[in-house]
Amino acid sequence: MNALFPAGFRWGSATAAYQIEGAAHEDGRTPSVWDTFSRTPGKVRNGDTGDIAADHYHRMRADVALMKEVGLTDYRFSVSWSRIQPTGRGPANQKGADFYRALCDELLEAGIRPVATLYHWDLPQELEDDGGWPERSTAERFAEYAGLAAEALGDRIATWTTLNEPWCAAFLGYGSGVHAPGRTDERAALRAAHHLNLAHGLAARVLREAVPPSTELSLTLNLHAVRALSDAPEDVDAARRIDAVGNRIFLDPVFRGRLPADLIEDTRHLTDWSFVRDGDLETVSAPIDSLGINYYSPSVVAAGTSETPSPWPGAADRVRFPPAPGPRTAMDWPVDATGLHELLVRLRDELPGVPLLITENGAAYDDYADPEGRVRDPERVAYLDAHLAATHRAIADGVDVRGYFLWSLLDNFEWAYGYGKRFGIVHVDFASQRRTPKDSARWYAEVIARGGLLR
């Protein structure tokens, strides 16, 4: 018996601008924080940059043809802020806008719904030079950029996502420093988190006024499926702390119009939160039409001390992350689809009436083309099958999940890992830019065609 998904379920894949586009210096694009960070010695493995990446900027039409071949109903991509609005200020760059208009037109011609993310971590470097996300002005600039993007693409985009994973932008970028811009300041990280929330609210307001009423507005969070190592009170409290600074720091402002009281208490030694102004949380909590969830693996936590600098402001001196059991991906992330089911059920209970999209889910493995040119990736197929099965169970349990976006369509620039980690269902030979659909691409095409899993 097949495990079929509801009629109209959205079958997608996802990418990000800096990871695939390349053309870093073409048609008016200016540097982002990732251009700068990747050129900083020791920050990115092998000194790799996104200058060329998967060269999607020049190979877009062929890539859309691959999407059509797989059978995608939706394609989630991000818009490069510094391609649309160089330096983060001023009018739209028409050549940059033309690229995204052409992409949307190609998608629509192929019968694929365009899903656009305004921000996937590539802040224009000039805005970082002015202080970046720890400064309120960056949120205000983001709202202006949202208006330019809506003017250029609003008649073509079915779903606008304001931010992708603000936790990573705030806490990996300004806390642990392992992502661009590479700063290590817990106080700045907390300020960045609030201003990212504010940017979401301001941009959502602009989009509501600028795009057709039928357009879906969304936000994507990488929520953490947090599990205490034991029932000991100190381990349970460690899980609470991580849930506060990993999940509720975004969920509560967006959906409840408040900051978690325990988060404020946990971080009292770092900040008094006076950067949160009257009216901010009302702006942040404006209604949205769906919530995107990015999930890869669960997080096991226990009392102890984690490495510093840490992406967990207020928790590093009290929390450690013991390894989770089970098989692991090439990223050394545990494979455990039950965490996705748990997370979806939690959101069903805590956010009734909010439709959900799984906007990223996938795995990196050490893929290669064999002598026959075939890329066999059975571990990825097993990973995806298990996580889609978990999604199907969640839907059966009453969770309103409306779509699944596999990460990722193409092998790409994997941030600080450079080109050493492959998440794509399409193999990219970066020397020749040759695309080869992996076995997982054929498997996903069959899943989409039948509308579900074989069981």
Coordinates of C-alpha atoms in Angstrom, one line a residue:
M1 CA 0.0 0.0 0.0
N2 CA 1.3 3.4 -0.9
A3 CA 1.6 6.2 1.7
L4 CA 0.0 8.9 -0.3
F5 CA 0.1 12.6 0.5
P6 CA -2.9 15.0 0.3
A7 CA -4.1 16.3 -3.1
G8 CA -2.3 19.5 -3.8
F9 CA 0.7 18.7 -1.7
R10 CA 3.6 20.8 -2.8
W11 CA 6.7 18.9 -4.0
G12 CA 9.7 21.2 -4.1
S13 CA 13.4 21.6 -3.8
A14 CA 15.4 24.5 -2.5
T15 CA 18.6 26.4 -3.1
A16 CA 20.3 29.7 -2.0
A17 CA 21.7 32.5 -4.1
Y18 CA 25.3 32.6 -2.9
Q19 CA 25.5 28.8 -2.9
I20 CA 24.7 28.3 -6.6
E21 CA 24.6 31.5 -8.6
G22 CA 28.2 32.5 -9.1
A23 CA 28.6 35.6 -11.3
A24 CA 29.7 37.3 -8.2
H25 CA 31.1 40.4 -10.0
E26 CA 28.6 40.6 -12.9
D27 CA 25.8 42.9 -13.9
G28 CA 26.1 45.3 -11.0
R29 CA 26.2 42.8 -8.1
T30 CA 28.3 44.1 -5.1
P31 CA 30.0 42.0 -2.4
S32 CA 28.0 40.5 0.4
V33 CA 29.4 39.4 3.8
W34 CA 30.0 35.9 2.3
D35 CA 32.2 37.3 -0.4
T36 CA 34.3 38.9 2.3
F37 CA 34.2 36.0 4.7
S38 CA 35.2 33.4 2.1
R39 CA 38.2 35.5 1.2
T40 CA 39.3 35.7 4.8
P41 CA 42.1 33.1 5.4
G42 CA 41.1 30.2 7.5
K43 CA 37.3 30.8 7.4
V44 CA 36.2 28.5 4.6
R45 CA 37.7 25.1 3.9
N46 CA 40.3 25.1 1.1
G47 CA 39.8 28.9 0.6
D48 CA 36.7 28.2 -1.5
T49 CA 34.4 31.1 -2.5
G50 CA 31.1 31.4 -4.2
D51 CA 32.5 33.3 -7.1
I52 CA 31.4 30.6 -9.6
A53 CA 29.6 28.1 -7.4
A54 CA 27.3 26.0 -9.6
D55 CA 27.2 28.8 -12.2
H56 CA 23.4 28.9 -12.0
Y57 CA 23.4 32.5 -13.2
H58 CA 24.5 31.4 -16.6
R59 CA 22.9 27.9 -16.6
M60 CA 19.5 28.8 -15.1
R61 CA 17.4 27.5 -18.0
A62 CA 19.1 24.2 -18.1
D63 CA 18.6 23.9 -14.3
V64 CA 14.9 24.7 -14.6
A65 CA 14.7 21.9 -17.2
L66 CA 16.2 19.5 -14.6
M67 CA 13.5 20.6 -12.1
K68 CA 10.8 19.9 -14.7
E69 CA 12.4 16.5 -15.4
V70 CA 12.2 15.7 -11.6
G71 CA 8.6 16.9 -11.6
L72 CA 8.8 19.6 -9.0
T73 CA 5.7 21.6 -8.4
D74 CA 7.5 24.3 -6.5
Y75 CA 11.1 25.7 -6.5
R76 CA 12.4 27.7 -3.5
F77 CA 15.2 30.0 -4.3
S78 CA 16.7 33.0 -2.6
V79 CA 17.2 36.5 -4.0
S80 CA 20.6 38.1 -3.6
W81 CA 20.1 41.4 -1.8
S82 CA 23.3 42.9 -3.4
R83 CA 22.2 41.8 -6.8
I84 CA 18.8 43.4 -6.5
Q85 CA 20.0 46.5 -4.5
P86 CA 23.8 46.9 -4.7
T87 CA 25.3 48.0 -1.4
G88 CA 21.9 47.7 0.3
R89 CA 20.9 51.2 -0.6
G90 CA 19.3 53.1 -3.5
P91 CA 17.2 52.0 -6.4
A92 CA 16.9 48.5 -7.8
N93 CA 19.6 47.2 -10.1
Q94 CA 17.6 46.3 -13.2
K95 CA 20.1 43.7 -14.6
G96 CA 19.8 41.9 -11.3
A97 CA 16.0 42.1 -11.3
D98 CA 16.0 40.9 -14.9
F99 CA 17.7 37.7 -13.9
Y100 CA 15.1 36.8 -11.3
R101 CA 12.3 37.8 -13.6
A102 CA 13.7 35.5 -16.3
L103 CA 14.0 32.7 -13.7
C104 CA 10.4 33.1 -12.6
D105 CA 9.2 33.2 -16.2
E106 CA 11.2 30.0 -17.0
L107 CA 9.7 28.3 -13.9
L108 CA 6.1 29.4 -14.8
E109 CA 6.6 28.2 -18.3
A110 CA 7.6 24.8 -16.9
G111 CA 4.6 24.7 -14.6
I112 CA 6.7 25.2 -11.4
R113 CA 5.5 27.6 -8.7
P114 CA 8.2 30.2 -7.8
V115 CA 8.9 30.5 -4.0
A116 CA 11.3 33.4 -3.2
T117 CA 13.3 33.9 0.0
L118 CA 14.4 37.5 0.5
Y119 CA 17.3 36.8 2.8
H120 CA 19.5 33.7 2.9
W121 CA 22.5 35.2 4.9
D122 CA 24.1 37.3 2.2
L123 CA 24.0 40.8 3.7
P124 CA 25.5 43.5 1.5
Q125 CA 29.0 44.1 2.9
E126 CA 28.4 47.9 3.1
L127 CA 25.6 47.3 5.5
E128 CA 27.8 45.1 7.7
D129 CA 30.4 47.9 7.6
D130 CA 27.7 50.1 9.1
G131 CA 27.1 47.7 11.9
G132 CA 25.2 44.8 10.3
W133 CA 22.3 43.1 12.0
P134 CA 23.1 44.2 15.5
E135 CA 22.0 47.7 14.3
R136 CA 18.3 48.6 13.9
S137 CA 19.0 50.5 10.7
T138 CA 19.7 47.1 8.9
A139 CA 16.1 46.0 9.6
E140 CA 14.9 49.3 8.1
R141 CA 17.1 48.9 5.0
F142 CA 15.7 45.3 4.6
A143 CA 12.2 46.6 4.4
E144 CA 13.2 49.0 1.6
Y145 CA 14.8 46.1 -0.2
A146 CA 11.6 44.0 0.2
G147 CA 9.7 46.8 -1.5
L148 CA 12.2 46.8 -4.5
A149 CA 12.0 43.0 -4.8
A150 CA 8.2 43.1 -4.6
E151 CA 8.0 45.8 -7.3
A152 CA 10.3 43.7 -9.6
L153 CA 8.8 40.2 -9.0
G154 CA 5.5 40.6 -7.2
D155 CA 3.4 39.5 -10.2
R156 CA 5.4 36.3 -10.5
I157 CA 6.0 35.0 -7.0
A158 CA 3.5 32.6 -5.4
T159 CA 5.2 32.6 -1.9
W160 CA 7.5 35.2 -0.3
T161 CA 9.6 34.1 2.6
T162 CA 11.2 37.0 4.4
L163 CA 14.1 35.3 6.2
N164 CA 15.8 31.9 6.1
E165 CA 17.0 30.6 9.4
P166 CA 17.6 33.9 11.3
W167 CA 19.1 31.7 14.1
C168 CA 22.1 31.0 11.8
A169 CA 22.4 34.6 10.7
A170 CA 22.4 35.9 14.3
F171 CA 24.2 33.2 16.2
L172 CA 26.6 31.6 13.8
G173 CA 27.3 35.0 12.2
Y174 CA 27.7 37.1 15.3
G175 CA 28.0 34.6 18.2
S176 CA 30.3 31.7 17.3
G177 CA 31.7 33.4 14.2
V178 CA 31.7 30.3 12.1
H179 CA 29.5 32.0 9.5
A180 CA 29.8 35.4 7.9
P181 CA 30.5 38.1 9.1
G182 CA 32.5 36.0 11.6
R183 CA 32.0 38.1 14.7
T184 CA 32.1 36.6 18.2
D185 CA 30.0 38.8 20.5
E186 CA 27.1 37.3 22.4
R187 CA 25.5 40.7 23.0
A188 CA 25.7 41.6 19.4
A189 CA 24.2 38.2 18.5
L190 CA 21.1 38.8 20.7
R191 CA 20.7 42.3 19.2
A192 CA 21.0 40.7 15.7
A193 CA 18.3 38.2 16.6
H194 CA 15.8 40.9 17.5
H195 CA 16.6 43.0 14.5
L196 CA 16.1 40.0 12.2
N197 CA 12.7 39.5 13.8
L198 CA 12.0 43.2 13.3
A199 CA 13.2 43.0 9.7
H200 CA 10.7 40.1 9.1
G201 CA 7.8 42.1 10.5
L202 CA 8.7 45.3 8.6
A203 CA 9.2 43.4 5.3
A204 CA 5.9 41.5 5.8
R205 CA 4.1 44.8 6.1
V206 CA 5.7 46.1 2.9
L207 CA 4.9 42.9 1.0
R208 CA 1.2 42.9 2.2
E209 CA 0.8 46.3 0.6
A210 CA 2.7 45.6 -2.6
V211 CA 1.8 42.1 -3.8
P212 CA -1.5 40.5 -4.9
P213 CA -3.8 39.4 -2.0
S214 CA -3.4 35.7 -3.1
T215 CA 0.3 35.8 -2.5
E216 CA 1.5 33.7 0.5
L217 CA 3.7 35.3 3.1
S218 CA 6.0 33.1 5.1
L219 CA 9.0 32.8 7.4
T220 CA 11.5 29.9 7.6
L221 CA 13.0 28.9 10.9
N222 CA 15.5 26.1 11.6
L223 CA 13.7 24.9 14.7
H224 CA 15.6 22.6 17.0
A225 CA 14.2 19.3 18.1
V226 CA 15.8 19.5 21.6
R227 CA 16.1 16.4 23.7
A228 CA 17.4 16.3 27.3
L229 CA 20.0 13.6 27.8
S230 CA 18.2 12.4 30.9
D231 CA 15.4 13.2 33.2
A232 CA 17.8 14.8 35.7
P233 CA 16.7 18.4 36.5
E234 CA 19.9 19.9 35.4
D235 CA 19.6 18.2 31.9
V236 CA 16.0 19.2 31.6
D237 CA 17.0 22.8 32.4
A238 CA 19.7 22.6 29.8
A239 CA 17.1 21.6 27.2
R240 CA 14.9 24.5 28.3
R241 CA 17.7 27.0 27.8
I242 CA 18.5 25.7 24.3
D243 CA 14.8 25.7 23.4
A244 CA 14.6 29.4 24.6
V245 CA 17.5 30.7 22.5
G246 CA 17.1 28.2 19.7
N247 CA 13.4 28.2 19.1
R248 CA 11.2 30.5 21.3
I249 CA 13.4 33.6 20.7
F250 CA 11.8 33.5 17.2
L251 CA 8.5 31.7 17.7
D252 CA 7.2 33.8 20.6
P253 CA 7.8 37.2 19.1
V254 CA 6.3 36.1 15.7
F255 CA 3.3 34.2 17.0
R256 CA 2.7 35.6 20.5
G257 CA 4.1 39.2 20.3
R258 CA 6.4 38.7 23.2
L259 CA 9.8 37.6 24.3
P260 CA 10.2 34.5 26.4
A261 CA 10.5 35.5 30.1
D262 CA 13.0 32.7 30.8
L263 CA 15.2 33.9 27.9
I264 CA 15.3 37.4 29.3
E265 CA 16.3 35.9 32.7
D266 CA 18.9 33.6 31.2
T267 CA 20.6 36.5 29.3
R268 CA 20.2 39.2 32.0
H269 CA 24.0 39.2 32.5
L270 CA 24.4 40.0 28.8
T271 CA 21.7 42.5 28.1
D272 CA 18.7 44.4 29.4
W273 CA 17.0 44.0 26.0
S274 CA 16.5 47.8 25.9
F275 CA 17.1 47.7 22.1
V276 CA 13.5 46.3 21.9
R277 CA 11.4 49.4 21.4
D278 CA 7.7 50.0 22.0
G279 CA 5.8 48.7 19.1
D280 CA 8.5 46.3 17.9
L281 CA 6.8 43.1 18.9
E282 CA 3.5 44.2 17.5
T283 CA 5.3 44.7 14.2
V284 CA 7.0 41.3 14.4
S285 CA 3.8 39.5 15.2
A286 CA 1.8 40.6 12.1
P287 CA 0.0 37.5 10.8
I288 CA 1.7 35.3 8.2
D289 CA 0.2 32.6 6.0
S290 CA 2.6 29.8 6.7
L291 CA 5.7 28.8 8.6
G292 CA 8.6 27.1 7.0
I293 CA 10.5 24.5 8.9
N294 CA 14.1 23.4 8.2
Y295 CA 15.0 20.2 9.8
Y296 CA 18.1 17.9 9.5
S297 CA 18.7 16.2 12.9
P298 CA 17.7 16.4 16.6
S299 CA 19.8 18.1 19.3
V300 CA 20.7 16.1 22.5
V301 CA 21.6 18.4 25.3
A302 CA 22.9 18.0 28.9
A303 CA 24.2 20.1 31.7
G304 CA 27.8 21.1 31.3
T305 CA 29.9 23.5 29.3
S306 CA 30.1 23.9 25.6
E307 CA 32.9 25.3 23.5
T308 CA 33.3 29.1 23.2
P309 CA 32.7 31.3 21.3
S310 CA 29.3 29.8 21.3
P311 CA 26.1 30.2 19.1
W312 CA 24.1 29.9 22.3
P313 CA 24.1 33.2 24.2
G314 CA 23.4 32.7 27.9
A315 CA 23.7 28.9 27.6
A316 CA 27.3 28.0 26.8
D317 CA 28.4 27.9 30.4
R318 CA 25.6 25.6 31.4
V319 CA 25.0 23.3 28.4
R320 CA 26.9 20.7 26.5
F321 CA 25.9 18.7 23.4
P322 CA 26.8 15.0 23.8
P323 CA 26.7 13.0 20.5
A324 CA 23.4 11.5 19.5
P325 CA 23.3 7.8 18.8
G326 CA 22.8 6.2 15.3
P327 CA 24.1 6.6 11.8
R328 CA 25.6 10.0 10.7
T329 CA 25.8 12.0 7.5
A330 CA 29.0 13.4 5.9
M331 CA 28.3 16.5 8.0
D332 CA 28.5 14.2 11.1
W333 CA 24.9 15.0 11.8
P334 CA 22.8 12.1 13.3
V335 CA 20.1 10.6 11.2
D336 CA 16.8 10.5 13.1
A337 CA 13.5 11.2 11.4
T338 CA 11.6 10.9 14.6
G339 CA 12.8 14.4 15.6
L340 CA 11.0 15.8 12.6
H341 CA 7.7 14.1 13.6
E342 CA 8.1 15.4 17.2
L343 CA 8.7 18.9 16.0
L344 CA 5.7 19.0 13.6
V345 CA 3.4 17.6 16.3
R346 CA 4.7 20.3 18.8
L347 CA 3.9 23.0 16.3
R348 CA 0.4 21.5 15.7
D349 CA -0.2 21.9 19.4
E350 CA 1.4 25.3 20.0
L351 CA 0.5 27.1 16.8
P352 CA -3.0 25.8 15.9
G353 CA -4.2 27.1 12.5
V354 CA -0.7 27.9 11.2
P355 CA 0.0 25.9 8.0
L356 CA 3.5 24.4 7.8
L357 CA 5.9 23.8 5.0
I358 CA 9.0 21.7 5.3
T359 CA 11.3 24.1 3.5
E360 CA 14.6 22.2 3.9
N361 CA 15.4 18.6 4.6
G362 CA 18.2 16.6 3.2
A363 CA 21.6 15.1 3.8
A364 CA 25.2 15.3 2.6
Y365 CA 27.1 12.2 1.6
D366 CA 30.4 11.6 -0.2
D367 CA 28.9 11.2 -3.7
Y368 CA 30.8 10.6 -6.8
A369 CA 30.2 9.5 -10.4
D370 CA 31.2 5.9 -11.1
P371 CA 33.0 4.8 -14.3
E372 CA 29.6 4.5 -16.0
G373 CA 28.7 8.1 -15.0
R374 CA 26.1 7.1 -12.5
V375 CA 25.9 8.6 -9.0
R376 CA 24.6 6.1 -6.6
D377 CA 23.4 7.6 -3.3
P378 CA 21.4 4.9 -1.4
E379 CA 22.1 6.5 2.0
R380 CA 20.4 9.8 0.8
V381 CA 17.4 7.9 -0.6
A382 CA 17.0 6.2 2.8
Y383 CA 17.3 9.5 4.6
L384 CA 14.7 11.2 2.4
D385 CA 12.4 8.2 2.5
A386 CA 12.5 8.1 6.3
H387 CA 11.8 11.9 6.7
L388 CA 9.0 11.9 4.2
A389 CA 7.5 8.9 6.1
A390 CA 7.8 11.0 9.3
T391 CA 6.0 13.8 7.5
H392 CA 3.3 11.5 6.3
R393 CA 2.8 10.2 9.9
A394 CA 2.5 13.8 11.1
I395 CA -0.2 14.6 8.6
A396 CA -2.1 11.5 9.7
D397 CA -1.8 12.9 13.2
G398 CA -3.5 16.1 12.2
V399 CA -0.5 18.4 11.4
D400 CA -1.3 20.8 8.6
V401 CA 1.8 20.2 6.4
R402 CA 1.3 21.5 2.9
G403 CA 4.6 20.9 1.2
Y404 CA 8.1 19.4 1.3
F405 CA 11.2 21.1 -0.2
L406 CA 14.2 18.8 -0.5
W407 CA 17.6 20.4 0.2
S408 CA 19.1 20.7 -2.3
L409 CA 18.6 20.6 -6.0
L410 CA 22.3 21.0 -6.8
D411 CA 25.6 20.3 -5.1
N412 CA 26.8 23.7 -4.2
F413 CA 29.0 26.0 -2.1
E414 CA 28.3 24.6 1.4
W415 CA 29.2 27.8 3.4
A416 CA 32.2 27.3 5.7
Y417 CA 32.7 23.7 4.3
G418 CA 33.3 25.1 0.8
Y419 CA 32.8 22.5 -1.9
G420 CA 33.6 19.6 0.3
K421 CA 30.0 18.6 1.2
R422 CA 27.4 17.5 -1.3
F423 CA 23.7 17.9 -0.5
G424 CA 22.3 17.9 -4.0
I425 CA 20.1 15.3 -5.8
V426 CA 22.0 16.5 -8.9
H427 CA 25.7 16.0 -8.9
V428 CA 27.8 19.0 -10.1
D429 CA 31.3 18.5 -11.4
F430 CA 32.6 21.9 -10.4
A431 CA 35.5 21.9 -12.9
S432 CA 33.3 21.3 -15.9
Q433 CA 29.9 22.4 -14.4
R434 CA 28.4 19.1 -15.7
R435 CA 25.1 18.1 -14.1
T436 CA 24.3 14.5 -13.4
P437 CA 21.1 13.5 -11.7
K438 CA 21.8 11.1 -8.9
D439 CA 19.8 8.0 -8.1
S440 CA 18.0 10.2 -5.4
A441 CA 16.7 12.5 -8.2
R442 CA 15.2 9.6 -10.0
W443 CA 13.7 8.3 -6.7
Y444 CA 12.2 11.7 -5.9
A445 CA 10.7 12.0 -9.4
E446 CA 9.0 8.6 -8.8
V447 CA 7.7 9.8 -5.4
I448 CA 6.3 13.0 -6.9
A449 CA 4.7 11.1 -9.8
R450 CA 2.9 8.7 -7.5
G451 CA 2.1 11.4 -4.9
G452 CA 3.7 9.4 -2.0
L453 CA 5.9 6.6 -0.8
L454 CA 5.9 2.9 -1.5
R455 CA 5.1 1.0 1.6

